[in-house]
Coordinates of C-alpha atoms in Angstrom, one line a residue:
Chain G
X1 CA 116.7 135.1 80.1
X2 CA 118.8 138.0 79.2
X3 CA 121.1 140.0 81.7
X4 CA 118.8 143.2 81.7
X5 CA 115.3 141.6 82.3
X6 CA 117.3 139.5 84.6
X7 CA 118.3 142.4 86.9
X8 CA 114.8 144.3 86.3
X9 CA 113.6 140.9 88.1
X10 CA 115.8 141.3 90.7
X11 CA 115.7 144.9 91.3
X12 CA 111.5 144.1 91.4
X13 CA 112.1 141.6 93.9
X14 CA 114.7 143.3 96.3
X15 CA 111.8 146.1 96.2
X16 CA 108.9 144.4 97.2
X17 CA 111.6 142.7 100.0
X18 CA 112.4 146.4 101.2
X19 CA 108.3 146.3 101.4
X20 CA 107.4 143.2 103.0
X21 CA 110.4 144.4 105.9
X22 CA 108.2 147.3 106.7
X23 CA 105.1 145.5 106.5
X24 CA 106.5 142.4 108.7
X25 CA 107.6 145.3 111.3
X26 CA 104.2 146.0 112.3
X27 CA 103.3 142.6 113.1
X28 CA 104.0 140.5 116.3
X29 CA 103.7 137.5 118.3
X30 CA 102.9 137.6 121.8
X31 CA 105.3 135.9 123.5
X32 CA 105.8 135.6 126.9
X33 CA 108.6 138.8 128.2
X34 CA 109.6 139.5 124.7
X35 CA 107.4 139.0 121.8
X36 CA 108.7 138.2 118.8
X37 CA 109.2 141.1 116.1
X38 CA 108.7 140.6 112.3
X39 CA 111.4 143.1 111.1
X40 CA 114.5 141.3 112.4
X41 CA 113.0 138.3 111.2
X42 CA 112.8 139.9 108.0
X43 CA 115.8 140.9 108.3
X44 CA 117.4 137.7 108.2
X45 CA 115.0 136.0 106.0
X46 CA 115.9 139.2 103.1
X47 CA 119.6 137.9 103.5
X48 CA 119.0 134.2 103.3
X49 CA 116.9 134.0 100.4
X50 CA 118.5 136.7 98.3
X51 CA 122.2 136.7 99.2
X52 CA 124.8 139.5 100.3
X53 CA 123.8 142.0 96.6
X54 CA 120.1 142.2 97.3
X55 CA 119.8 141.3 100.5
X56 CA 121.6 144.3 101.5
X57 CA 120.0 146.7 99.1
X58 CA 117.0 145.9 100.6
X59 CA 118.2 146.7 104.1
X60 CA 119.0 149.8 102.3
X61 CA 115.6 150.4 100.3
X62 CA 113.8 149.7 104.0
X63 CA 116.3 152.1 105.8
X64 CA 115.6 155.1 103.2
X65 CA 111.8 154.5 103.1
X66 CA 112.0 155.1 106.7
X67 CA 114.5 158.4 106.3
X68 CA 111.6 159.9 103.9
X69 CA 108.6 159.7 106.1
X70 CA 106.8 156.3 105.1
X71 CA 105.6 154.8 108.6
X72 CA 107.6 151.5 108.4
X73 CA 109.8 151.3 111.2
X74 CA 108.7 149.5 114.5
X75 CA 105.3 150.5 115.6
X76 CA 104.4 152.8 112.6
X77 CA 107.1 155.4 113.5
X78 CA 109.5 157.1 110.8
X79 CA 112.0 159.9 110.4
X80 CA 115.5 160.9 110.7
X81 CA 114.6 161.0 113.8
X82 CA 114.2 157.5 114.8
X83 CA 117.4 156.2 112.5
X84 CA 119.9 158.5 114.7
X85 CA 118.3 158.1 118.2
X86 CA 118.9 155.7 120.4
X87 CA 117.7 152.3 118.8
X88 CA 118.8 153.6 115.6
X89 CA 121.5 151.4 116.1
X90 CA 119.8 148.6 115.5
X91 CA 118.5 150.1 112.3
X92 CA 122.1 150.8 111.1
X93 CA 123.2 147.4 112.3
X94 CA 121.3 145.5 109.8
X95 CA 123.4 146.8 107.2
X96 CA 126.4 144.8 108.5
X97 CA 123.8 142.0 109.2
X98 CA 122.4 141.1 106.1
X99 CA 125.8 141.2 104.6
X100 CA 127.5 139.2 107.0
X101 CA 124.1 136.3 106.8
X102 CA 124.4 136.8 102.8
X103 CA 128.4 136.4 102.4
X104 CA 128.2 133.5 104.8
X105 CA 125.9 131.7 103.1
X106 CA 127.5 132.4 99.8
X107 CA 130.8 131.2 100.5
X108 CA 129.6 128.3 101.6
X109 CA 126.1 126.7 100.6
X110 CA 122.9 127.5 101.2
X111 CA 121.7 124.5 103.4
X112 CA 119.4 124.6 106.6
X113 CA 122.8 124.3 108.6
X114 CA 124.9 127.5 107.0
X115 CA 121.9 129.3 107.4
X116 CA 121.0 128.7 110.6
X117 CA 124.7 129.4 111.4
X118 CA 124.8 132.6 109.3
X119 CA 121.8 134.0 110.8
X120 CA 123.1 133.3 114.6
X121 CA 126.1 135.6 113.4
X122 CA 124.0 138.2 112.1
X123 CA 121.6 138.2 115.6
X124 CA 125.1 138.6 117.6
X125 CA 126.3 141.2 114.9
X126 CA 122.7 143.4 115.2
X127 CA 123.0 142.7 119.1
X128 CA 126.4 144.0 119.2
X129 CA 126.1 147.3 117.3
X130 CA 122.8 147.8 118.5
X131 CA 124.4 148.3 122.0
X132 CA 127.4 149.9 121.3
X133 CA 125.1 152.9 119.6
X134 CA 122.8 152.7 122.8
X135 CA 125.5 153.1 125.3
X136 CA 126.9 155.9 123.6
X137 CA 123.8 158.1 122.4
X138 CA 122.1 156.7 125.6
X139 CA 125.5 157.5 128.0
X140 CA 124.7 154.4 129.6
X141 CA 127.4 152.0 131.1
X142 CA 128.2 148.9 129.5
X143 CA 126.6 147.1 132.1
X144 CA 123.5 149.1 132.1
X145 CA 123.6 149.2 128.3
X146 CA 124.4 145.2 127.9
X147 CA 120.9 144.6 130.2
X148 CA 118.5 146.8 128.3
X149 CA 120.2 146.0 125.0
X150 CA 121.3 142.1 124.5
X151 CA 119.8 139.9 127.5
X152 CA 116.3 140.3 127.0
X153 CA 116.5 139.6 123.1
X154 CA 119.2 136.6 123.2
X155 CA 117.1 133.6 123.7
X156 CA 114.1 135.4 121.1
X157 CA 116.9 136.4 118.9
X158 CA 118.1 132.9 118.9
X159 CA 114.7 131.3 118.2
X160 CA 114.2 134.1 115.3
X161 CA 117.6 133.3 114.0
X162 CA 116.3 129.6 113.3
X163 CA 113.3 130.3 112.0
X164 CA 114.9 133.0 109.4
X165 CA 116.9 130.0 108.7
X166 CA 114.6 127.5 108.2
X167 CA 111.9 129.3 106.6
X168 CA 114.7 130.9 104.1
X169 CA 115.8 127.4 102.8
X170 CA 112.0 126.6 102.6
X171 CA 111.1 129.5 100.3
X172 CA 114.8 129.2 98.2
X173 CA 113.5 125.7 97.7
X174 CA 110.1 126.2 97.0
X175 CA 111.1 129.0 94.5
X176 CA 113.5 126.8 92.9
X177 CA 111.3 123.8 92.0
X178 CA 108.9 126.4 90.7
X179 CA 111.8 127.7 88.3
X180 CA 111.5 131.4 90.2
X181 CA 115.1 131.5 92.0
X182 CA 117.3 134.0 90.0
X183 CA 119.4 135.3 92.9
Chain A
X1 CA 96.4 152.5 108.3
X2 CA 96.6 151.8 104.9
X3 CA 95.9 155.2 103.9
X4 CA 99.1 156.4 106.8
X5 CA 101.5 154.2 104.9
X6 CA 101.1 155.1 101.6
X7 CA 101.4 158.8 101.9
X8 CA 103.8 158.8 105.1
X9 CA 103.2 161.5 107.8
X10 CA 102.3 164.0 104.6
X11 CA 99.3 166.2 105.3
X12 CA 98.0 167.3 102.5
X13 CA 97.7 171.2 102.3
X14 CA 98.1 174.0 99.5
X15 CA 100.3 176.2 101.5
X16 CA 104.0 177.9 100.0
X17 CA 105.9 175.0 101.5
X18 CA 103.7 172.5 100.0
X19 CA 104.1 173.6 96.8
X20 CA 107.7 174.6 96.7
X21 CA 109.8 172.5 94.6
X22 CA 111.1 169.5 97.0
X23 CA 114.3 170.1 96.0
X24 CA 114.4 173.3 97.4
X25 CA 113.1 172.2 100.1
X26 CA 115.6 168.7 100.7
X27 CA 118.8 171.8 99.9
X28 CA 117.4 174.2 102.2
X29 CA 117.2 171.9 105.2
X30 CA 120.2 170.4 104.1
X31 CA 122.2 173.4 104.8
X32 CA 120.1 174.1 107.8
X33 CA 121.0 171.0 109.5
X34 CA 124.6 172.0 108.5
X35 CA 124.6 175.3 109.7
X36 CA 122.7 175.0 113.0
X37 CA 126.3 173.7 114.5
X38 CA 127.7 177.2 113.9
X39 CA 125.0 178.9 116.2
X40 CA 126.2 179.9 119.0
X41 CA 125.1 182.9 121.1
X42 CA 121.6 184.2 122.1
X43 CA 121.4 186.1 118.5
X44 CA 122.3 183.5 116.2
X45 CA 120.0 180.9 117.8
X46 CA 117.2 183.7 117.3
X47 CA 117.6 183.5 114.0
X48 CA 117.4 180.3 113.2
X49 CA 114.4 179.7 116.0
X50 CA 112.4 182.6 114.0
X51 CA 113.3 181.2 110.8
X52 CA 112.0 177.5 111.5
X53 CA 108.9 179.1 113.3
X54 CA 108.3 180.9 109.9
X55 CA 108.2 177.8 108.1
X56 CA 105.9 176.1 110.2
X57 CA 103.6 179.3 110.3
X58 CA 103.6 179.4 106.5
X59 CA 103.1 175.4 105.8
X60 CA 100.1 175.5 108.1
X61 CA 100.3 172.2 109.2
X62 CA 98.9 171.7 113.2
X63 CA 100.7 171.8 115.8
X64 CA 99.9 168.1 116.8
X65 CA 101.6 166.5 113.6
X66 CA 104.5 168.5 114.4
X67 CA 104.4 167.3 118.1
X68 CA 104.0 163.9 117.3
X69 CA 107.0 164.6 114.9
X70 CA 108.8 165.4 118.6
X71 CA 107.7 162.2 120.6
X72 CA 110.5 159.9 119.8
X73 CA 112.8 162.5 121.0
X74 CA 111.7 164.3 123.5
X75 CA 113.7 162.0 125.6
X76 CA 116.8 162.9 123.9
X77 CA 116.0 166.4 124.2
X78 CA 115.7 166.2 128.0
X79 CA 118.3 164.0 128.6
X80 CA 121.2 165.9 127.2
X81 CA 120.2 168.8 129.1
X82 CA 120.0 167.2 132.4
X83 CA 123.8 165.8 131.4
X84 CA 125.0 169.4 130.4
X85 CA 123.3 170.8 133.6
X86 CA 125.4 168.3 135.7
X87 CA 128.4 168.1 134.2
X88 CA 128.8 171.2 132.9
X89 CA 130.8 173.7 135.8
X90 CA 131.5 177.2 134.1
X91 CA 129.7 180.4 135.3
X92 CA 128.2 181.0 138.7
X93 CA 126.5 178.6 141.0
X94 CA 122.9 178.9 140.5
X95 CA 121.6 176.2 143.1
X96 CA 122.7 173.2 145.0
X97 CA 120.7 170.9 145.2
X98 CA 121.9 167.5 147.0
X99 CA 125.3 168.2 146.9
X100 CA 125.1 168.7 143.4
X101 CA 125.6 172.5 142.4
X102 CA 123.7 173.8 139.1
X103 CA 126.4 176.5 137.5
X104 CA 124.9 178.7 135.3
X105 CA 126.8 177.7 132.5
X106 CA 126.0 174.3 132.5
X107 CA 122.0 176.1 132.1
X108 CA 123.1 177.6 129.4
X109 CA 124.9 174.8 127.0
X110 CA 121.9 172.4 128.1
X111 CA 119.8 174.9 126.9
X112 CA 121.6 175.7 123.7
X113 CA 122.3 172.2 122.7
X114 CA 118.7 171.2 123.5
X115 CA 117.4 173.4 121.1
X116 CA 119.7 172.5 118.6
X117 CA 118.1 169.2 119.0
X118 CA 115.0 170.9 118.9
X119 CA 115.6 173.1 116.0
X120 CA 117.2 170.0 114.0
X121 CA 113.9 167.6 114.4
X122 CA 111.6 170.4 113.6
X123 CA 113.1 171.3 110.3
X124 CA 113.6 167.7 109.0
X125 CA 110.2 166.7 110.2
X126 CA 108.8 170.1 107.8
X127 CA 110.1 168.2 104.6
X128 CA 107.6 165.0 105.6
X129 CA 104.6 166.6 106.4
X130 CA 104.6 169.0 103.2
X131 CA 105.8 167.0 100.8
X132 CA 105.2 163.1 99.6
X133 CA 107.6 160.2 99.8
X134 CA 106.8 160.2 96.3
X135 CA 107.9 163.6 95.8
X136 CA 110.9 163.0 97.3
X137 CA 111.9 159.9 95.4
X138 CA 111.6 162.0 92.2
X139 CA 113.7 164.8 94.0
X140 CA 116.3 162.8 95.3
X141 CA 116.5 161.1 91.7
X142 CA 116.7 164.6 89.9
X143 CA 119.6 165.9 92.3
X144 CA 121.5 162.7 92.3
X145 CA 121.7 162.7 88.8
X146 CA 125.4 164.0 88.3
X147 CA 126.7 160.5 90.1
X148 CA 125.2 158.8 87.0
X149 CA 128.9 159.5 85.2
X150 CA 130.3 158.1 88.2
X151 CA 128.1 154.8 87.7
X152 CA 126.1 155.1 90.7
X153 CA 122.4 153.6 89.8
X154 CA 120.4 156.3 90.4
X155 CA 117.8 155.6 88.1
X156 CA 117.5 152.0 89.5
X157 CA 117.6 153.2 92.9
X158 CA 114.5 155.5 92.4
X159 CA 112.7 152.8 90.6
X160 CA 112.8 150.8 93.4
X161 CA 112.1 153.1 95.8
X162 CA 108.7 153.8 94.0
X163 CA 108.0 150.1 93.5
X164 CA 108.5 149.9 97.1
X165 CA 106.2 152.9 97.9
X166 CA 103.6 151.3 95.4
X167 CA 103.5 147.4 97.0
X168 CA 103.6 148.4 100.3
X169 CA 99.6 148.6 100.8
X170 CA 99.2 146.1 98.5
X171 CA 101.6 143.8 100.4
X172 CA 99.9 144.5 103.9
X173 CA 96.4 143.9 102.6
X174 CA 98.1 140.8 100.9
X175 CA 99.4 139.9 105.1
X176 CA 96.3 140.5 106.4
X177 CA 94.3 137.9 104.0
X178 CA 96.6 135.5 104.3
X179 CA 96.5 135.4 107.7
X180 CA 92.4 135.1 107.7
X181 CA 93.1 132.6 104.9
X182 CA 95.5 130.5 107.3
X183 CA 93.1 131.3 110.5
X184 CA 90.2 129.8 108.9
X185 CA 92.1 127.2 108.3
X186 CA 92.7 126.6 112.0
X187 CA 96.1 128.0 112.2
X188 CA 95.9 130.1 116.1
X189 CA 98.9 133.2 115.9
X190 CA 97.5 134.0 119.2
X191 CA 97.0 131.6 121.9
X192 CA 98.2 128.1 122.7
X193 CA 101.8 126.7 123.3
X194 CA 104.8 129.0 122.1
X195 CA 105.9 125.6 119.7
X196 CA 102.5 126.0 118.3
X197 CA 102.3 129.6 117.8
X198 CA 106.2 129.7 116.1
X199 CA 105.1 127.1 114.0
X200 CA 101.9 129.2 113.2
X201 CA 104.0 132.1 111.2
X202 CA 105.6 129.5 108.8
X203 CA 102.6 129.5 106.3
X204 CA 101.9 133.1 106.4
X205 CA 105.6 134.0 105.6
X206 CA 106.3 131.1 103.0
X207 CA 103.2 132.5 100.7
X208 CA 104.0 136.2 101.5
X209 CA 107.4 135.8 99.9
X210 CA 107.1 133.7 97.3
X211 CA 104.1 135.5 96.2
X212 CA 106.9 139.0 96.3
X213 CA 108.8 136.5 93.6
X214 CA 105.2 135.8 91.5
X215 CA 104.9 139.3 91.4
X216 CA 108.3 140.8 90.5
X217 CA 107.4 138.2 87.2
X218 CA 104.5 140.0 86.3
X219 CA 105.6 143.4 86.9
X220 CA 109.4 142.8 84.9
X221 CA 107.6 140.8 82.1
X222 CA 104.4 144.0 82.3
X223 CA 107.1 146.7 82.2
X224 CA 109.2 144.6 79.3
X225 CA 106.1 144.9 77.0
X226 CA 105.6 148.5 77.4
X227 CA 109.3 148.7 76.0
X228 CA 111.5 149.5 79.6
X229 CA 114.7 149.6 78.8
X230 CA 115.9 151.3 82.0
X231 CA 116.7 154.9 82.7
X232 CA 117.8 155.7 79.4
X233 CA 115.7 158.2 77.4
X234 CA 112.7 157.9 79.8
X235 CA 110.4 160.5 79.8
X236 CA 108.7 161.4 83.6
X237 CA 105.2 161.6 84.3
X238 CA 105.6 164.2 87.2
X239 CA 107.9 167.2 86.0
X240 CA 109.9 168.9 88.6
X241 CA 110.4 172.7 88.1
X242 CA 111.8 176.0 90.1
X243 CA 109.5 178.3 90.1
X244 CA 110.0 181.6 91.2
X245 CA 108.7 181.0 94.6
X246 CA 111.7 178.5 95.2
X247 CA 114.3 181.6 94.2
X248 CA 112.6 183.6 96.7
X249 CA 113.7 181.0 99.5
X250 CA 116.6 180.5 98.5
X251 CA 117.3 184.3 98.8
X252 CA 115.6 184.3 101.6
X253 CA 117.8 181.5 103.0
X254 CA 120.6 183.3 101.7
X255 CA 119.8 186.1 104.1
X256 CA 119.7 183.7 107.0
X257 CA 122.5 182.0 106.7
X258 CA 124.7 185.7 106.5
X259 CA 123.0 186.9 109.4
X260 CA 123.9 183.8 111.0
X261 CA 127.3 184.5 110.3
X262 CA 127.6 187.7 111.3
X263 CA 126.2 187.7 114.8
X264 CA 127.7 185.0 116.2
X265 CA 130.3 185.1 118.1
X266 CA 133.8 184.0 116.8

């Protein structure tokens, strides 16, 4: 395949990722406390199957489809408004995410064990700047900020983090015996 | 909800707004959320209150899309005035109330940075009830265009944004049948052990994504045939042009910026 129709490939695919974020936003599983979300799982899945180039622009893709009205943040919301109050964040924060998960993996293999590694940084990089925004749009304290912001979403975060993982390797595999895996 | 996500929080209308050029409309409110900062007395504020108030009279969208526009940050809205009202200690003490005293400065910088806020939402929330997110792809790829010398893939970038716009119904109904397909299969999302129901997502994700890989094949090789050879040359479907309508709000715009300038106080 030649360079450009390899790129128009990609550039399709990194798309329909930024789209299947914002679909997989909307959805949940009831879990007991704190059900489990479909866009950091997304999240994490975009960076493990494509890598740091794509994965990342199709953080990006998501973040502007939001910035220009289409509904696909957390419960149908969208706007400027929601990427600079205070869980925007998290929003920003998947940035770093995906390109820390993507790099990771890069650098050193992608294998059920890197990933799972890689995406347990990217949930304590999301975590992180997720609260750091809170506390200061919010004015909270860093106690205050650390409670509403990290505890209730490490041990969901965690169990996302491995399922991003696993199910990543499972679809880079698939896609590979199936002769589809350009990234 | 299919409907909602492929058109955004648009509603559709015929009014000035709604047909102005969206790049007029993405400068104009660029500068506005620019220049709100520089307001800063009762007159200046005015000015830019009646100014946003004209918009929303002339784009005749209801009041309740512009309210819901407000919801996610009403809380900010209130919050930072309560914080200026307490910590704020300049003027004359209006009330105490629990050994706190309200000064009337602190009223007023609440108040004036609240509407800011205010003003700030309302303005940006205008451009995506008037105009479509398709509208503003081709906007935003018209006005980037200059960075195209400095490499910067704006072509690409709007490509994918509409490719994005396009699959995003398709994609959720694509979700939504998969999941039946998977439920009539026995697969249970919503009851039963957590183990179970963790385990229950793996075959509605695996499809969903490599189907996105399927897809991108049939699209790149569908687009290859009809001669895509990226941005180069490409003629548009949808033509944007300033009309003379835009030049009137720009002039108009003009006006409200110098007026802006010249009664506030330095």
């Amino acid at each position: 395949m030649s360079d450009s129709s390899l790129k128009l490939r990609m550039m399709i695919v990194t798309a329909l990722f930024a789209a299947i974020i914002g679909v997989l936003a909307q959805v949940t599983i009831p879990l007991p406390l704190v059900p489990i979300t479909g866009q950091t799982l997304a999240i994490g899945l975009a960076a493990t199957i494509l890598g740091w180039r794509y994965g990342t622009l199709s953080i990006l893709l998501y973040l502007a489809l939001g910035a220009i009205g289409v509904p696909v943040f957390a419960q149908m919301s969208a706007g400027v408004g929601i990427l600079f109050g205070p869980t925007g964040g998290y929003l920003f924060s998947f940035i770093p995410t995906a390109l820390c998960i993507g790099l990771y993996l890069e650098k050193t293999s992608f294998n059920l064990k890197n990933a799972i590694i890689a995406n347990i940084i990217g949930m304590f990089i999301s975590l992180l700047l997720g609260t750091v925004w809170l506390k200061y749009i919010a004015e909270l304290s860093w106690g205050a900020a650390f409670a509403s912001g990290v505890a209730p979403f490490l041990i969901v975060g965690l169990i996302k983090a491995v399922l991003a993982a696993w199910i990543g390797i499972m679809v880079r595999q698939r896609l590979a015996s199936a002769n589809l895996l350009y990234a | 909800m299919n409907n909602s996500l492929i058109i955004g929080q648009y509603v559709p209308g015929n009014s000035l707004i709604h047909r102005l050029d969206p790049r007029t409309k993405i400068t104009v409110i660029f500068f506005f959320v620019f220049i709100v900062f520089f307001a800063n007395n009762v007159v200046s504020y005015s000015i830019l209150t009646l100014f946003a108030i004209a918009c929303i009279v002339t784009s005749r969208v209801p009041i309740r899309f512009i309210a819901k526009g407000l919801t996610p940050v009403w809380f900010l809205i209130i919050f930072t005035f309560i914080l200026h009202l307490i910590v704020t200690k300049e003027g004359t003490v209006l009330l105490e109330i629990l050994g706190f005293k309200i000064y009337s400065g602190g009223v007023i910088q609440g108040f004036a940075i609240s509407m800011r806020f205010f003003l700030l939402i309302l303005v940006t929330s205008l451009l995506t009830l008037t105009t479509t997110p398709i509208e503003i792809t081709d906007a935003i790829e018209e006005m980037l265009h200059p960075l195209k010398k400095l490499k910067f893939p704006v072509h690409e970038l709007a490509l994918m944004m509409s490719i994005s716009l396009r699959f995003i119904p398709t994609l959720m109904q694509e979700t939504e049948k998969i999941s039946k397909a998977q439920a009539s299969r026995g697969v249970d999302f919503k009851t039963g052990p957590i183990k179970e129901r963790i385990k229950a997502i793996v075959p509605l994700l695996i499809p969903l994504f490599i189907s996105a890989f399927k897809r991108a094949e049939e699209l790149a090789m569908a687009m290859e045939a009809r001669g895509y050879q990226g941005g180069e040359g490409r003629t548009k479907l949808r033509e944007l042009k300033i009309e003379k309508r835009d030049m009137l709000i720009f002039v108009l715009f003009v006006f409200v910026i110098a007026g802006l300038f010249y009664f506030r106080s330095w």
